Tab-separated table of C-alpha atoms and ligand atoms in Angstrom:
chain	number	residue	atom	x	y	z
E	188	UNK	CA	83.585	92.817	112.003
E	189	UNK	CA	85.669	93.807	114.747
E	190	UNK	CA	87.087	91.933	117.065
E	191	UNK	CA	87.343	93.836	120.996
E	192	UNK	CA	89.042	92.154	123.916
E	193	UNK	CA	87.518	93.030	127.861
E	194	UNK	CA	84.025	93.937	126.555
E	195	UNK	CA	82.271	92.793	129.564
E	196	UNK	CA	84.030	95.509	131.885
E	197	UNK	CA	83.691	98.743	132.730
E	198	UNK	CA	85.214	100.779	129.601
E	199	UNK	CA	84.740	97.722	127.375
E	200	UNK	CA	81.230	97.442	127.563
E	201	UNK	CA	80.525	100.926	127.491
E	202	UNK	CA	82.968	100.887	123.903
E	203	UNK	CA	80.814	98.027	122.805
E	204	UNK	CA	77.172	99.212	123.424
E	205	UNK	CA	78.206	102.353	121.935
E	206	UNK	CA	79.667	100.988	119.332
E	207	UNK	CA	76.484	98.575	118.286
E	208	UNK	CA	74.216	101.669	118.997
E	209	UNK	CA	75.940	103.787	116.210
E	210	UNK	CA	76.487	101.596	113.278
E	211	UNK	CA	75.672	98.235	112.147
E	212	UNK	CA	79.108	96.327	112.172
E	213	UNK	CA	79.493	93.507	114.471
E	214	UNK	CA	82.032	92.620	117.614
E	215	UNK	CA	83.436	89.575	118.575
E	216	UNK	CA	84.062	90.185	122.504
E	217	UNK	CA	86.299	88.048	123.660
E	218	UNK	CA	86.351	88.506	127.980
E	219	UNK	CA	87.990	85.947	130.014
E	220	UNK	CA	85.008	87.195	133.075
E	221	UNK	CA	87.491	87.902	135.879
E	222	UNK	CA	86.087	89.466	138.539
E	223	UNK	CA	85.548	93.297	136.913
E	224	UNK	CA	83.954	91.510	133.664
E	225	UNK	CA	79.931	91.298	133.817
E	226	UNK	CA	77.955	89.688	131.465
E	227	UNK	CA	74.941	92.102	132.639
E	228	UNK	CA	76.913	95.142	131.529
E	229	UNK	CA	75.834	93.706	128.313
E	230	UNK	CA	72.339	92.406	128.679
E	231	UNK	CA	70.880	94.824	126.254
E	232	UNK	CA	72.840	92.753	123.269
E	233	UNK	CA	70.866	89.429	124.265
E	234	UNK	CA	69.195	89.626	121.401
E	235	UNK	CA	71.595	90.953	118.879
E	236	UNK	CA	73.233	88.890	116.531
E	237	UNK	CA	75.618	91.395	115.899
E	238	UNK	CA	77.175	91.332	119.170
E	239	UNK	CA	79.008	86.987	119.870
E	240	UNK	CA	80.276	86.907	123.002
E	241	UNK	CA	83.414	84.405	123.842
E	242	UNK	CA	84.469	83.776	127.567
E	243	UNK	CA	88.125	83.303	126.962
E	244	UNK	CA	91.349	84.564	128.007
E	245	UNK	CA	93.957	86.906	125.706
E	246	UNK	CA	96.754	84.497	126.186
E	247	UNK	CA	95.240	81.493	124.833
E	248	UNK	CA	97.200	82.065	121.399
E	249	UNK	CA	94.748	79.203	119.914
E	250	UNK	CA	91.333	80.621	120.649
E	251	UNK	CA	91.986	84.011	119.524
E	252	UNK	CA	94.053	82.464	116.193
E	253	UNK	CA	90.503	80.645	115.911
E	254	UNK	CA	88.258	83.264	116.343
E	255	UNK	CA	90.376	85.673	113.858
E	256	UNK	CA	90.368	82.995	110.968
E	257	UNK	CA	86.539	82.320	111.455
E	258	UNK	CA	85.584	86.440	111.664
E	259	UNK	CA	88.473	87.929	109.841
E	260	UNK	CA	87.922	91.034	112.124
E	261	UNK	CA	89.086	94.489	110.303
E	262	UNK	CA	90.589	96.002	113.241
E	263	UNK	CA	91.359	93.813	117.400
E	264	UNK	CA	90.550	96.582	120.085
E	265	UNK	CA	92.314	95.106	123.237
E	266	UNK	CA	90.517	96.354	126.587
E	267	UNK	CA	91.057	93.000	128.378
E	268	UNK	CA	93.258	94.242	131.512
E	269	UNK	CA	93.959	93.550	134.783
E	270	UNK	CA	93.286	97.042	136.111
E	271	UNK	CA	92.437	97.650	139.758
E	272	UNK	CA	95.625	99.395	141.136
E	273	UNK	CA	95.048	98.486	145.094
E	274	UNK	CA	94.849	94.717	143.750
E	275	UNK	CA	97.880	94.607	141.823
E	276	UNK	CA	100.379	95.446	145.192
E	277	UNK	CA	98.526	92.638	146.546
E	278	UNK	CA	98.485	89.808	144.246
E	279	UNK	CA	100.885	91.143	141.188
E	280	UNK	CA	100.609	87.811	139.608
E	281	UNK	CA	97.504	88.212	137.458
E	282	UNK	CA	98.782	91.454	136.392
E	283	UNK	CA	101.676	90.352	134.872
E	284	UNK	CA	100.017	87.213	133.364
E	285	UNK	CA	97.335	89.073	131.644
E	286	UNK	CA	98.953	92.751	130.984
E	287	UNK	CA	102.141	91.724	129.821
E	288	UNK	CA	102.376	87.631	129.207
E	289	UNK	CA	98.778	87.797	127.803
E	290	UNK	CA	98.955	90.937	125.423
E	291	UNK	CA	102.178	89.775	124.485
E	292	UNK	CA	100.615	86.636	123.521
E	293	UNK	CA	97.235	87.980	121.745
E	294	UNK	CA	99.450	90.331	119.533
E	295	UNK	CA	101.263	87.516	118.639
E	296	UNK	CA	98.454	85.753	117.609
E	297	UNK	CA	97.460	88.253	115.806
E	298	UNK	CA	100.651	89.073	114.010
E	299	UNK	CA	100.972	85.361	113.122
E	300	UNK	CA	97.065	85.534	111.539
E	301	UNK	CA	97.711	89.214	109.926
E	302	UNK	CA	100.585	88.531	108.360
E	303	UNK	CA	99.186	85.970	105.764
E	304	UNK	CA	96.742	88.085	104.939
E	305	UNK	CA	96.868	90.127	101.357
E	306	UNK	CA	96.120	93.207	99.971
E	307	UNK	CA	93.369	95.723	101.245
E	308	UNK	CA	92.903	93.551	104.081
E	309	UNK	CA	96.304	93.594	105.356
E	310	UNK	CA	96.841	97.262	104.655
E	311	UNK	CA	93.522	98.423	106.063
E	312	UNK	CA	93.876	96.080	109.524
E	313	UNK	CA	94.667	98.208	112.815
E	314	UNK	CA	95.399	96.972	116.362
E	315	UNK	CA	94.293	99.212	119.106
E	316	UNK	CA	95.753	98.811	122.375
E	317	UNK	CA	94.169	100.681	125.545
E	318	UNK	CA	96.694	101.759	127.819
E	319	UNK	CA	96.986	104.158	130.699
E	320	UNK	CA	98.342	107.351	131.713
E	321	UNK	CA	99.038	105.773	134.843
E	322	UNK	CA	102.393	104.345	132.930
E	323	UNK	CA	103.277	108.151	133.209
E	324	UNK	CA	103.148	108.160	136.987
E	325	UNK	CA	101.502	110.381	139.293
E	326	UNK	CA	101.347	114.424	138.937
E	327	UNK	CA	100.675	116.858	142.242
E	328	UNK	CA	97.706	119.059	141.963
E	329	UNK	CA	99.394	122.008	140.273
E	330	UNK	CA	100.956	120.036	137.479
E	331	UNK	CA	100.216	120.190	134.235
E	332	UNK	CA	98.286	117.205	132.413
E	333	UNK	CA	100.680	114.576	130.675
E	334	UNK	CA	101.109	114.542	127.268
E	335	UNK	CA	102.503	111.997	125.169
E	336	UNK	CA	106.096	113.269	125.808
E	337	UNK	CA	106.470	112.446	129.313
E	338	UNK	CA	109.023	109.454	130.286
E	339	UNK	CA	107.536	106.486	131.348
E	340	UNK	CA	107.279	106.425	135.219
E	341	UNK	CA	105.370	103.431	136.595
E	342	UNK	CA	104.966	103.403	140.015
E	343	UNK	CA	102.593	100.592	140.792
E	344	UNK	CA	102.612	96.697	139.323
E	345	UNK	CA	100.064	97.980	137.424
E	346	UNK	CA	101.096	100.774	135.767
E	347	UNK	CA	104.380	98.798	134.990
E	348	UNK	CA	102.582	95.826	133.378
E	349	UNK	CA	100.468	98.485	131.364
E	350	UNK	CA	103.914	99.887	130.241
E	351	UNK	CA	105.614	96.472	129.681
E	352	UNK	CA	102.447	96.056	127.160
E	353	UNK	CA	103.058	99.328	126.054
E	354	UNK	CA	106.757	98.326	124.786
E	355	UNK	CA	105.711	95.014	123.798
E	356	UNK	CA	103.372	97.150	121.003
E	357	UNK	CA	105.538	99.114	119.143
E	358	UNK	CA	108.846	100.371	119.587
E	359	UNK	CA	108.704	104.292	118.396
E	360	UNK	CA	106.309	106.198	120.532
E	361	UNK	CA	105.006	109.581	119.006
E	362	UNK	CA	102.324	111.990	119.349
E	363	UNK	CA	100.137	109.592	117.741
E	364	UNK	CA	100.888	106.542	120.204
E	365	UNK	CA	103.030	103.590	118.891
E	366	UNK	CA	103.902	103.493	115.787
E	367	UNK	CA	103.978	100.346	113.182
E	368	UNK	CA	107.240	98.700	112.298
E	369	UNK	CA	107.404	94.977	110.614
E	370	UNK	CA	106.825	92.159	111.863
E	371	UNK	CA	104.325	94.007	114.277
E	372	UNK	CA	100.878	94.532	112.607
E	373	UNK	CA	99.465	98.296	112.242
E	374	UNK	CA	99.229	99.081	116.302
E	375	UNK	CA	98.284	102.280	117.914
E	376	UNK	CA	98.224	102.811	121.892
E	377	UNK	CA	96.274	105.204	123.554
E	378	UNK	CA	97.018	105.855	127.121
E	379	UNK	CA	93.784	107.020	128.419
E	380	UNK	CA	93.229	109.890	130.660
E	381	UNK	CA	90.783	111.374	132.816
E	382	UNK	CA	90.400	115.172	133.046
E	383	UNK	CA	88.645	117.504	135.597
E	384	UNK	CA	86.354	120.044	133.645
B	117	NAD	N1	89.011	102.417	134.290
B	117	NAD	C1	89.943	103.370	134.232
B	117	NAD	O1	89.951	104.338	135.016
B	117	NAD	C2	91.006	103.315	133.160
B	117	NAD	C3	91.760	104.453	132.901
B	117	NAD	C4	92.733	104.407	131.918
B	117	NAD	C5	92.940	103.227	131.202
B	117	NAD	N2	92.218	102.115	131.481
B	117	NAD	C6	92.476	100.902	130.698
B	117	NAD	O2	91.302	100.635	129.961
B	117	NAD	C7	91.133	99.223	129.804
B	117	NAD	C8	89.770	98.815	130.319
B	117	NAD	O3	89.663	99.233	131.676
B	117	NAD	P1	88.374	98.903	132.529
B	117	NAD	O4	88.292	99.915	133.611
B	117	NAD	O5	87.202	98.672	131.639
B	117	NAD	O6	88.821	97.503	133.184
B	117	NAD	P2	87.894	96.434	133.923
B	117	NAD	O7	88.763	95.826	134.983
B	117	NAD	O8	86.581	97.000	134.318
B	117	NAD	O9	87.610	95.354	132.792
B	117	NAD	C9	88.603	94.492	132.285
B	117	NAD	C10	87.918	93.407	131.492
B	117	NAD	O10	88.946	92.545	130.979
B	117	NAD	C11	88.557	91.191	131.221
B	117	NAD	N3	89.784	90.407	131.333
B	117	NAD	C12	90.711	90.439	132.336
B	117	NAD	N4	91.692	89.572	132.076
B	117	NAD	C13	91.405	88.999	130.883
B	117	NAD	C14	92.067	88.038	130.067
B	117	NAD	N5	93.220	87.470	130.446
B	117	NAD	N6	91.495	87.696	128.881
B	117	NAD	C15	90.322	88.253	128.502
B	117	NAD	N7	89.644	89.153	129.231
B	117	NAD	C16	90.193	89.530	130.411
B	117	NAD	C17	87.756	91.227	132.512
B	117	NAD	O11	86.910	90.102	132.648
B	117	NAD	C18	86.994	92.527	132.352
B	117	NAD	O12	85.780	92.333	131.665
B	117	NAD	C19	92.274	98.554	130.584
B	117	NAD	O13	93.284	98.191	129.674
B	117	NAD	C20	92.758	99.650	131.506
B	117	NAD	O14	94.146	99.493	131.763
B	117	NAD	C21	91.247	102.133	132.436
């Protein structure tokens, strides 16, 4: 079982359909349905019980500690975002209460519910936060693509609540994304990135 957060929105749902489609474990997908989450994204998984769908939000620290005691999910995939850049110089509120109070909250939660757990369970858990390359800034045409190396350089209320997430997940970024160190549990960002072909 795993458990992914946002699943009714753009990337989410894609991650989740593809996810059922190519194996047989099951998600928990827990999606607050703002305005970008759509239960019809996922209409194909009506009739799957592998797929349980929970409308509820990332920051309410009880739900999630409920839902991880009753699935004991292997590995939390957090997609649940605010993420429409044009909407968060308008109304920066939700961004910072879901991107940054919210994740801060849900990894919380899940550090409180991970670390009581034993053996191959605890070793073997991972927490996978999606980010953005966005928390990079912005490049002009003749730049080279970002790598991992490049300072932080928000430049919208997005981009710095994706990066204020970012922090709140691990302190030591590498090649590899953020890396583990106690009392976090196992957490690795990826800052995704489209690329022209
Ligand atoms: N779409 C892109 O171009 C892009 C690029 C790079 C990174 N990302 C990142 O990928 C992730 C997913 O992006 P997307 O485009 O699918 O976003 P989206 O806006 O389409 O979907 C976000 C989902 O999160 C849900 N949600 C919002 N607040 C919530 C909360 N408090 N609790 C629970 N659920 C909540 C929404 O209902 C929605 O289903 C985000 O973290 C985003 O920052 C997106």
């Amino acid at each position: 079982m795993i458990l992914v957060t946002g699943g009714a929105g753009f990337i989410g749902s894609n991650f989740v359909l593809d996810w059922l489609a190519a194996g047989g474990e099951p998600v928990v997908n827990l999606d607050k349905l703002t305005y970008a989450g759509n239960r019809e994204n996922l209409r194909a998984l009506d009739a799957d019980a592998r797929h349980v769908f929970v409308q509820g939000d990332i920051g309410d620290a009880k739900l999630v500690g409920e839902l991880l005691e009753r699935h004991q999910p292997r590995a939390v995939l957090n997609f649940a975002a605010e993420s429409h850049v044009d909407r968060s110089i308008h109304a920066p509120g939700t961004f910072i209460e879901t991107n940054v109070v919210g994740t801060f909250r849900l990894l919380e939660a899940v550090r409180a519910w991970w670390g009581a757990l034993q053996g191959a369970s605890r070793d073997g858990f991972r927490f996978l936060h999606v980010s953005t390359d966005e928390v990079y800034g912005s490049l002009a045409p003749a730049d080279p693509a970002f790598t991992e190396q490049h300072r932080y350089e928000p430049n919208s209320p997005y981009s710095a609540s994706k990066a204020a997430s970012d922090h709140r997940c691990g302190p030591t970024t590498t090649p590899t994304g953020c890396r583990w160190s106690p009392p976090t549990a196992p957490t690795t960002t990826a800052r995704s990135t489209f690329r022209k072909s």
